[in-house]
Short mmCIF file of C-alpha atoms in Angstrom, two decimals:
data_model
loop_
_atom_site.label_atom_id
_atom_site.label_comp_id
_atom_site.label_asym_id
_atom_site.label_seq_id
_atom_site.Cartn_x
_atom_site.Cartn_y
_atom_site.Cartn_z
CA UNK R 1 191.15 95.23 160.87
CA UNK R 2 192.84 92.80 158.52
CA UNK R 3 192.23 90.90 155.31
CA UNK R 4 190.27 87.70 155.81
CA UNK R 5 191.86 85.55 153.14
CA UNK R 6 189.09 82.95 153.56
CA UNK R 7 186.49 85.37 152.14
CA UNK R 8 184.81 83.55 149.21
CA UNK R 9 181.41 82.32 148.08
CA UNK R 10 179.68 80.49 150.89
CA UNK R 11 179.76 76.77 150.17
CA UNK R 12 177.11 76.05 152.78
CA UNK R 13 174.59 78.89 152.36
CA UNK R 14 174.05 78.70 148.63
CA UNK R 15 171.55 77.34 146.14
CA UNK R 16 171.64 73.67 145.26
CA UNK R 17 172.22 74.13 141.52
CA UNK R 18 175.32 76.36 141.83
CA UNK R 19 178.89 75.03 141.44
CA UNK R 20 181.90 76.55 143.20
CA UNK R 21 185.53 76.17 142.07
CA UNK R 22 188.81 78.01 142.33
CA UNK R 23 188.85 78.00 146.10
CA UNK R 24 185.11 78.93 146.08
CA UNK R 25 185.90 82.22 144.34
CA UNK R 26 184.35 81.16 140.99
CA UNK R 27 180.62 80.51 140.99
CA UNK R 28 178.64 78.92 138.16
CA UNK R 29 174.96 79.92 138.55
CA UNK R 30 172.65 78.24 135.98
CA UNK R 31 169.35 79.56 137.48
CA UNK R 32 167.90 81.09 140.60
CA UNK R 33 167.99 77.72 142.34
CA UNK R 34 171.73 78.32 142.53
CA UNK R 35 172.10 81.73 144.10
CA UNK R 36 175.37 82.45 145.96
CA UNK R 37 176.45 84.92 148.60
CA UNK R 38 179.75 85.84 150.28
CA UNK R 39 180.99 84.16 153.41
CA UNK R 40 181.18 87.44 155.30
CA UNK R 41 178.53 90.19 155.70
CA UNK R 42 178.66 93.93 156.08
CA UNK R 43 176.51 96.34 158.12
CA UNK R 44 178.62 99.50 158.19
CA UNK R 45 181.57 101.02 156.30
CA UNK R 46 182.46 101.51 152.64
CA UNK R 47 183.52 98.44 150.67
CA UNK R 48 184.81 97.60 147.20
CA UNK R 49 184.92 94.27 145.28
CA UNK R 50 185.14 93.13 141.67
CA UNK R 51 183.44 90.38 139.59
CA UNK R 52 185.19 89.06 136.51
CA UNK R 53 182.39 87.94 134.16
CA UNK R 54 183.57 84.71 132.61
CA UNK R 55 180.15 84.01 131.06
CA UNK R 56 177.46 86.65 131.41
CA UNK R 57 174.52 84.31 130.76
CA UNK R 58 171.51 85.68 132.66
CA UNK R 59 173.58 86.77 135.68
CA UNK R 60 172.42 89.44 138.13
CA UNK R 61 175.05 90.98 140.43
CA UNK R 62 174.97 93.05 143.57
CA UNK R 63 174.01 92.64 147.23
CA UNK R 64 171.37 90.84 149.21
CA UNK R 65 170.44 90.46 152.90
CA UNK R 66 170.06 87.37 155.06
CA UNK R 67 166.36 87.04 154.11
CA UNK R 68 167.15 86.49 150.42
CA UNK R 69 166.54 82.79 149.64
CA UNK R 70 169.36 80.93 147.95
CA UNK R 71 167.08 78.43 146.11
CA UNK R 72 164.46 80.76 144.63
CA UNK R 73 164.21 84.17 142.97
CA UNK R 74 164.78 87.30 145.05
CA UNK R 75 165.63 89.83 142.35
CA UNK R 76 162.23 91.49 142.51
CA UNK R 77 162.14 91.79 146.29
CA UNK R 78 163.42 94.32 148.85
CA UNK R 79 165.95 91.76 149.93
CA UNK R 80 168.36 92.70 147.15
CA UNK R 81 169.78 95.58 145.08
CA UNK R 82 171.08 94.33 141.74
CA UNK R 83 172.49 95.01 138.25
CA UNK R 84 171.30 92.66 135.47
CA UNK R 85 173.41 91.77 132.42
CA UNK R 86 170.93 93.63 130.19
CA UNK R 87 171.66 96.90 132.02
CA UNK R 88 168.47 96.91 134.11
CA UNK R 89 168.58 97.42 137.90
CA UNK R 90 166.50 95.48 140.41
CA UNK R 91 164.17 95.32 142.27
CA UNK R 92 162.84 98.31 140.30
CA UNK R 93 163.23 96.57 136.92
CA UNK R 94 164.31 99.88 135.36
CA UNK R 95 167.06 100.85 132.89
CA UNK R 96 170.29 101.63 134.68
CA UNK R 97 173.63 101.01 132.94
CA UNK R 98 175.41 99.39 130.02
CA UNK R 99 174.80 95.76 129.10
CA UNK R 100 177.32 93.32 130.57
CA UNK R 101 179.33 90.93 128.35
CA UNK R 102 181.79 88.06 128.75
CA UNK R 103 185.15 89.34 130.04
CA UNK R 104 183.80 92.49 131.68
CA UNK R 105 184.96 93.50 135.15
CA UNK R 106 182.02 94.67 137.32
CA UNK R 107 183.05 96.73 140.35
CA UNK R 108 180.61 97.04 143.24
CA UNK R 109 180.91 100.01 145.58
CA UNK R 110 178.94 99.51 148.77
CA UNK R 111 178.63 102.67 150.95
CA UNK R 112 176.94 101.63 154.19
CA UNK R 113 177.80 104.92 155.82
CA UNK R 114 175.50 106.84 153.43
CA UNK R 115 173.24 104.06 152.10
CA UNK R 116 174.54 104.16 148.50
CA UNK R 117 175.27 101.45 145.94
CA UNK R 118 177.23 102.04 142.76
CA UNK R 119 178.47 99.79 139.94
CA UNK R 120 181.35 100.22 137.53
CA UNK R 121 181.71 98.37 134.24
CA UNK R 122 185.32 98.01 133.19
CA UNK R 123 186.35 100.91 135.39
CA UNK R 124 183.59 103.29 134.20
CA UNK R 125 180.92 104.28 136.74
CA UNK R 126 177.36 103.51 135.76
CA UNK R 127 176.19 105.96 138.45
CA UNK R 128 174.56 105.37 141.82
CA UNK R 129 172.02 102.61 141.41
CA UNK R 130 170.41 102.75 144.84
CA UNK R 131 170.24 105.17 147.76
CA UNK R 132 168.28 103.01 150.25
CA UNK R 133 170.57 100.06 151.06
CA UNK R 134 170.54 100.86 154.81
CA UNK R 135 166.98 99.61 154.86
CA UNK R 136 168.24 96.12 154.05
CA UNK R 137 170.17 95.71 157.32
CA UNK R 138 173.23 93.45 157.16
CA UNK R 139 174.16 92.67 153.54
CA UNK R 140 176.18 90.14 151.51
CA UNK R 141 177.78 90.32 148.08
CA UNK R 142 175.70 88.05 145.84
CA UNK R 143 175.09 86.62 142.39
CA UNK R 144 171.70 85.41 141.24
CA UNK R 145 170.05 84.62 137.90
CA UNK R 146 167.23 85.93 135.74
CA UNK R 147 165.79 82.49 135.01
CA UNK R 148 164.30 79.53 136.86
CA UNK R 149 165.29 77.16 134.03
CA UNK R 150 168.86 76.51 132.97
CA UNK R 151 170.73 76.21 129.69
CA UNK R 152 174.08 76.97 128.15
CA UNK R 153 172.87 80.49 127.33
CA UNK R 154 171.57 81.26 130.80
CA UNK R 155 174.55 80.03 132.80
CA UNK R 156 176.42 82.84 134.51
CA UNK R 157 180.00 82.15 135.69
CA UNK R 158 181.63 84.74 137.87
CA UNK R 159 185.04 85.00 139.51
CA UNK R 160 184.97 87.23 142.55
CA UNK R 161 187.86 89.29 143.88
CA UNK R 162 187.04 90.30 147.43
CA UNK R 163 190.44 91.91 147.90
CA UNK R 164 192.83 89.03 148.62
CA UNK R 165 194.61 89.83 145.30
CA UNK R 166 195.23 93.06 143.44
CA UNK R 167 192.10 94.62 141.97
CA UNK R 168 191.84 95.38 138.22
CA UNK R 169 190.87 99.03 139.08
CA UNK R 170 191.92 101.36 141.86
CA UNK R 171 189.51 101.64 144.80
CA UNK R 172 188.05 105.06 145.32
CA UNK R 173 189.23 107.02 148.35
CA UNK R 174 187.68 105.99 151.63
CA UNK R 175 186.81 102.42 150.51
CA UNK R 176 188.29 99.16 151.78
CA UNK R 177 188.47 95.68 150.16
CA UNK R 178 185.34 93.64 150.93
CA UNK R 179 187.59 91.01 152.54
CA UNK R 180 188.70 93.41 155.27
CA UNK R 181 186.92 92.86 158.57
CA UNK R 182 187.36 93.15 162.31
CA UNK R 183 188.89 89.76 163.16
CA UNK R 184 188.77 88.40 166.70
CA UNK R 185 190.34 84.99 166.44
CA UNK R 186 191.75 82.42 168.87
CA UNK R 187 193.93 79.32 168.76
CA UNK R 188 193.91 76.26 170.91
CA UNK R 189 196.94 75.63 173.14
CA UNK R 190 197.82 72.14 174.39
CA UNK R 191 201.19 71.19 175.87
CA UNK R 192 202.57 74.43 174.38
CA UNK R 193 201.42 73.40 170.93
CA UNK R 194 199.23 75.84 169.00
CA UNK R 195 196.36 74.32 167.10
CA UNK R 196 193.42 75.26 165.01
CA UNK R 197 190.28 73.27 164.21
CA UNK R 198 187.97 73.05 161.20
CA UNK R 199 184.67 71.31 161.81
CA UNK R 200 183.18 69.00 159.24
CA UNK R 201 181.02 70.76 156.65
CA UNK R 202 177.71 69.01 156.05
CA UNK R 203 175.83 69.50 152.74
CA UNK R 204 172.48 71.33 152.80
CA UNK R 205 171.60 69.82 149.45
CA UNK R 206 171.30 66.14 148.51
CA UNK R 207 174.52 64.44 147.49
CA UNK R 208 172.69 62.42 144.87
CA UNK R 209 172.49 64.14 141.45
CA UNK R 210 169.14 64.60 139.78
CA UNK R 211 168.69 61.22 138.03
CA UNK R 212 167.21 60.92 134.58
CA UNK R 213 167.49 57.11 134.46
CA UNK R 214 168.71 54.37 136.74
CA UNK R 215 172.29 55.09 135.64
CA UNK R 216 172.31 58.73 134.49
CA UNK R 217 173.93 61.15 135.04
CA UNK R 218 176.11 59.27 137.56
CA UNK R 219 175.73 56.39 140.01
CA UNK R 220 173.26 53.53 139.95
CA UNK R 221 169.73 53.22 141.29
CA UNK R 222 168.24 49.80 141.94
CA UNK R 223 165.07 48.48 143.64
CA UNK R 224 163.62 45.16 144.61
CA UNK R 225 160.56 45.80 142.40
CA UNK R 226 158.72 48.52 140.53
CA UNK R 227 155.10 49.10 139.60
CA UNK R 228 154.41 50.25 136.03
CA UNK R 229 156.55 53.14 134.79
CA UNK R 230 157.23 54.54 138.25
CA UNK R 231 160.90 53.61 137.98
CA UNK R 232 163.32 53.60 140.94
CA UNK R 233 165.29 56.61 139.61
CA UNK R 234 162.19 58.77 139.97
CA UNK R 235 162.81 58.82 143.70
CA UNK R 236 165.98 60.76 142.91
CA UNK R 237 164.86 62.97 140.01
CA UNK R 238 164.15 66.16 141.96
CA UNK R 239 160.62 66.30 140.55
CA UNK R 240 157.73 66.41 143.01
CA UNK R 241 154.28 65.07 142.24
CA UNK R 242 152.79 62.02 140.60
CA UNK R 243 155.09 62.28 137.54
CA UNK R 244 158.18 61.82 139.69
CA UNK R 245 157.53 59.00 142.14
CA UNK R 246 158.83 55.48 142.66
CA UNK R 247 156.14 52.87 143.28
CA UNK R 248 156.50 49.25 144.23
CA UNK R 249 154.20 46.40 145.12
CA UNK R 250 154.17 45.45 148.78
CA UNK R 251 152.86 41.96 148.13
CA UNK R 252 156.16 40.68 149.53
CA UNK R 253 158.03 42.78 152.09
CA UNK R 254 160.70 43.91 152.69
CA UNK R 255 160.91 46.18 149.66
CA UNK R 256 164.03 48.25 149.07
CA UNK R 257 165.54 50.94 146.87
CA UNK R 258 169.28 51.78 146.71
CA UNK R 259 171.69 54.30 145.24
CA UNK R 260 175.34 53.61 144.56
CA UNK R 261 177.82 56.51 144.40
CA UNK R 262 180.93 56.43 142.24
CA UNK R 263 183.10 56.61 145.34
CA UNK R 264 182.67 55.90 149.04
CA UNK R 265 180.63 58.73 150.51
CA UNK R 266 179.69 59.56 154.11
CA UNK R 267 175.98 60.15 154.55
CA UNK R 268 175.05 61.65 157.93
CA UNK R 269 171.31 62.13 157.35
CA UNK R 270 168.63 61.40 154.81
CA UNK R 271 165.14 62.60 153.94
CA UNK R 272 161.98 60.98 152.56
CA UNK R 273 159.35 63.13 150.83
CA UNK R 274 155.89 61.66 150.83
CA UNK R 275 153.34 61.65 148.07
CA UNK R 276 150.37 59.67 149.37
CA UNK R 277 150.60 59.46 153.18
CA UNK R 278 149.17 55.93 153.53
CA UNK R 279 151.77 54.59 151.03
CA UNK R 280 154.82 55.82 153.00
CA UNK R 281 157.21 53.65 154.97
CA UNK R 282 156.10 52.91 158.53
CA UNK R 283 158.96 50.63 159.67
CA UNK R 284 162.27 50.60 157.87
CA UNK R 285 166.05 50.53 158.05
CA UNK R 286 168.55 52.75 156.25
CA UNK R 287 171.64 50.70 155.36
CA UNK R 288 175.15 50.92 153.94
CA UNK R 289 176.81 48.19 151.90
CA UNK R 290 180.29 46.99 152.83
CA UNK R 291 182.22 43.81 152.16
CA UNK R 292 179.24 41.93 150.77
CA UNK R 293 176.76 42.76 153.49
CA UNK R 294 174.21 45.41 154.41
CA UNK R 295 174.94 47.28 157.64
CA UNK R 296 172.02 48.98 159.43
CA UNK R 297 172.84 52.64 159.99
CA UNK R 298 169.39 53.79 161.14
CA UNK R 299 166.18 52.00 162.20
CA UNK R 300 162.72 53.55 162.45
CA UNK R 301 159.43 52.09 163.75
CA UNK R 302 155.85 53.29 163.80
CA UNK R 303 156.37 56.45 161.74
CA UNK R 304 152.76 57.27 160.92
CA UNK R 305 152.50 61.09 160.90
CA UNK R 306 153.12 61.54 157.16
CA UNK R 307 151.54 64.45 155.32
CA UNK R 308 151.15 64.48 151.55
CA UNK R 309 153.90 66.44 149.87
CA UNK R 310 156.01 66.96 152.95
CA UNK R 311 159.58 65.86 153.75
CA UNK R 312 160.91 64.17 156.86
CA UNK R 313 164.64 64.21 157.63
CA UNK R 314 166.35 61.53 159.76
CA UNK R 315 169.82 61.68 161.31
CA UNK R 316 172.29 58.83 161.32
CA UNK R 317 174.07 58.52 164.65
CA UNK R 318 176.80 56.11 163.53
CA UNK R 319 177.58 57.15 160.01
CA UNK R 320 180.43 55.68 157.96
CA UNK R 321 181.74 55.94 154.41
CA UNK R 322 179.96 53.62 151.93
CA UNK R 323 179.52 53.56 148.15
CA UNK R 324 176.04 52.05 148.27
CA UNK R 325 173.04 52.90 150.45
CA UNK R 326 169.52 51.58 150.55
CA UNK R 327 166.17 52.25 152.19
CA UNK R 328 164.77 48.85 153.27
CA UNK R 329 161.00 49.16 153.95
CA UNK R 330 159.58 46.55 156.35
CA UNK R 331 156.04 47.88 156.70
CA UNK R 332 153.91 50.42 154.85
CA UNK R 333 151.72 53.07 156.54
CA UNK R 334 148.29 51.52 155.86
CA UNK R 335 148.04 50.83 152.12
CA UNK R 336 147.92 47.12 151.41
CA UNK R 337 148.99 47.32 147.79
CA UNK R 338 151.68 49.92 147.10
CA UNK R 339 154.71 51.73 148.50
CA UNK R 340 155.03 55.18 146.91
CA UNK R 341 157.90 57.59 147.53
CA UNK R 342 158.20 61.02 145.95
CA UNK R 343 161.84 61.80 146.76
CA UNK R 344 164.78 60.44 148.72
CA UNK R 345 167.66 62.77 149.56
CA UNK R 346 170.99 62.04 151.24
CA UNK R 347 173.11 64.64 153.00
CA UNK R 348 176.62 64.21 154.21
CA UNK R 349 180.17 65.46 154.67
CA UNK R 350 181.51 67.63 151.83
CA UNK R 351 184.64 68.56 153.87
CA UNK R 352 185.93 66.40 156.75
CA UNK R 353 186.84 68.07 160.00
CA UNK R 354 190.52 68.49 160.77
CA UNK R 355 192.98 69.56 163.46
CA UNK R 356 195.81 71.86 162.40
CA UNK R 357 199.16 72.03 164.24
CA UNK R 358 200.93 75.34 163.81
CA UNK R 359 204.64 75.95 164.04
CA UNK R 360 204.11 79.42 165.50
CA UNK R 361 201.44 81.81 166.69
CA UNK R 362 202.15 85.05 164.92
CA UNK R 363 199.57 87.71 164.02
CA UNK R 364 199.26 86.17 160.54
CA UNK R 365 198.67 82.77 162.09
CA UNK R 366 195.74 84.11 164.13
CA UNK R 367 194.33 85.85 161.02
CA UNK R 368 194.74 82.96 158.60
CA UNK R 369 194.28 79.96 160.87
CA UNK R 370 192.48 81.28 164.00
CA UNK R 371 188.96 80.30 165.00
CA UNK R 372 186.10 82.77 165.14
CA UNK R 373 184.63 83.37 168.57
CA UNK R 374 181.38 81.91 167.25
CA UNK R 375 183.04 78.59 166.37
CA UNK R 376 181.43 75.65 168.12
CA UNK R 377 183.82 72.80 168.78
CA UNK R 378 182.20 69.41 168.76
CA UNK R 379 184.17 67.40 171.33
CA UNK R 380 182.44 64.18 170.16
CA UNK R 381 183.42 64.59 166.50
CA UNK R 382 185.88 62.07 165.18
CA UNK R 383 188.54 64.02 163.21
CA UNK R 384 189.79 62.09 160.24
CA UNK R 385 192.39 64.60 159.03
CA UNK R 386 195.48 66.12 160.62
CA UNK R 387 197.47 69.00 159.13
CA UNK R 388 200.77 70.65 159.96
CA UNK R 389 201.19 74.30 159.06
CA UNK R 390 204.77 75.59 159.01
CA UNK R 391 205.93 79.18 158.60
CA UNK R 392 209.52 78.03 158.32
CA UNK R 393 209.64 75.96 155.15
CA UNK R 394 212.80 74.01 154.24
CA UNK R 395 214.40 74.89 150.96
CA UNK R 396 215.18 71.80 148.89
CA UNK R 397 218.53 71.37 147.15
CA UNK R 398 219.05 71.29 143.44
CA UNK R 399 218.00 67.59 143.16
CA UNK R 400 218.93 65.27 140.35
CA UNK R 401 217.67 64.68 136.80
CA UNK R 402 217.55 61.17 135.32
CA UNK R 403 217.12 60.48 131.60
CA UNK R 404 216.15 57.27 129.90
CA UNK R 405 215.36 56.96 126.20
CA UNK R 406 212.39 54.67 125.44
CA UNK R 407 211.10 53.79 122.00
CA UNK R 408 207.28 53.66 122.52
CA UNK R 409 206.87 51.61 119.31
CA UNK R 410 209.06 48.77 120.61
CA UNK R 411 208.04 49.24 124.23
CA UNK R 412 204.44 50.49 124.63
CA UNK R 413 204.08 52.80 127.67
CA UNK R 414 200.98 52.05 129.74
CA UNK R 415 201.87 54.10 132.86
CA UNK R 416 204.61 56.07 134.46
CA UNK R 417 205.32 55.99 138.23
CA UNK R 418 207.69 58.41 139.92
CA UNK R 419 208.58 57.78 143.54
#
């Protein structure tokens, strides 16, 4: 066994409203649409980890299994065993321990040999909370929320320590850091060069923020026309139903709607959620804007099997990186007056794939850079990044220091460039 230094909050299997920072060790969870879980799971053994509570909010801390949804509440189900900030344990919803405040360190002791779960608050045991965790099967460390809304007072921000750095409190005898695991890793060898590979990570949530106007919170929504108050941004507002649709007249086709990101973004698939089936697109193109022209990325014809309130997802075979995308509707699915779209979502690359060249192949290289046996290598993927990992760094000399006095009143400083 060895420490898996990549253990963190899972950036892929998480709720859409959560935000991860600090190498994915810090999770901001505003509501139970933003649940998070660890990248590695446990099914046997005794494990210890700590949460530093930056903001307690309405946070709920503990463990869940693979059946726990990341975009909805699971605190009251048998898929989790939890400790709420008000001192209550779940799913029983019964008094358990002390209330949790900002700055507290919550230790989680997971005993999968005996089926026990225990929490500490600032090094003081709150007692065994649950004795039945073996019934959950494989489990993950998790953070969820006690609210479906979201405000400054409900936001829970947690920094996890899975064991890659020193714990605030000593682990009890017989426990191991949560980050320890049986690691069976491999490297790629080509012409005596050792290499590792990281596939592209594709978002499971739309890349477009929930829009509240055509320009807020970020980006710009435009459309060729709009009917009434069913504004274009309503196709990106995350609200389902008649109060959150974009409608346009189809008196003159094609009719289009676009979203412009702040920066060039690669979209690999998109989804359309229908409202009224007969008012959905039947023939259309999905396009990216580059150098003054629209480039067709995907073309669909005779799509007629729409169902009210359902979402269809479409893949883009030849994706690229564009700031602006649009759905260009050529024909509507039966209605002669209106086009009506509930939601448009865009999914894409949040981390580009890369090949890593290693200077050696030591045990630490296999642990820190090796591929899991379950890794699937896409031989058709175009890798846009190349990295070189060296275990023999060169020590720089003392360097030189240059000084130049500048009077900012006489010579206003607009920028400084060091090369």
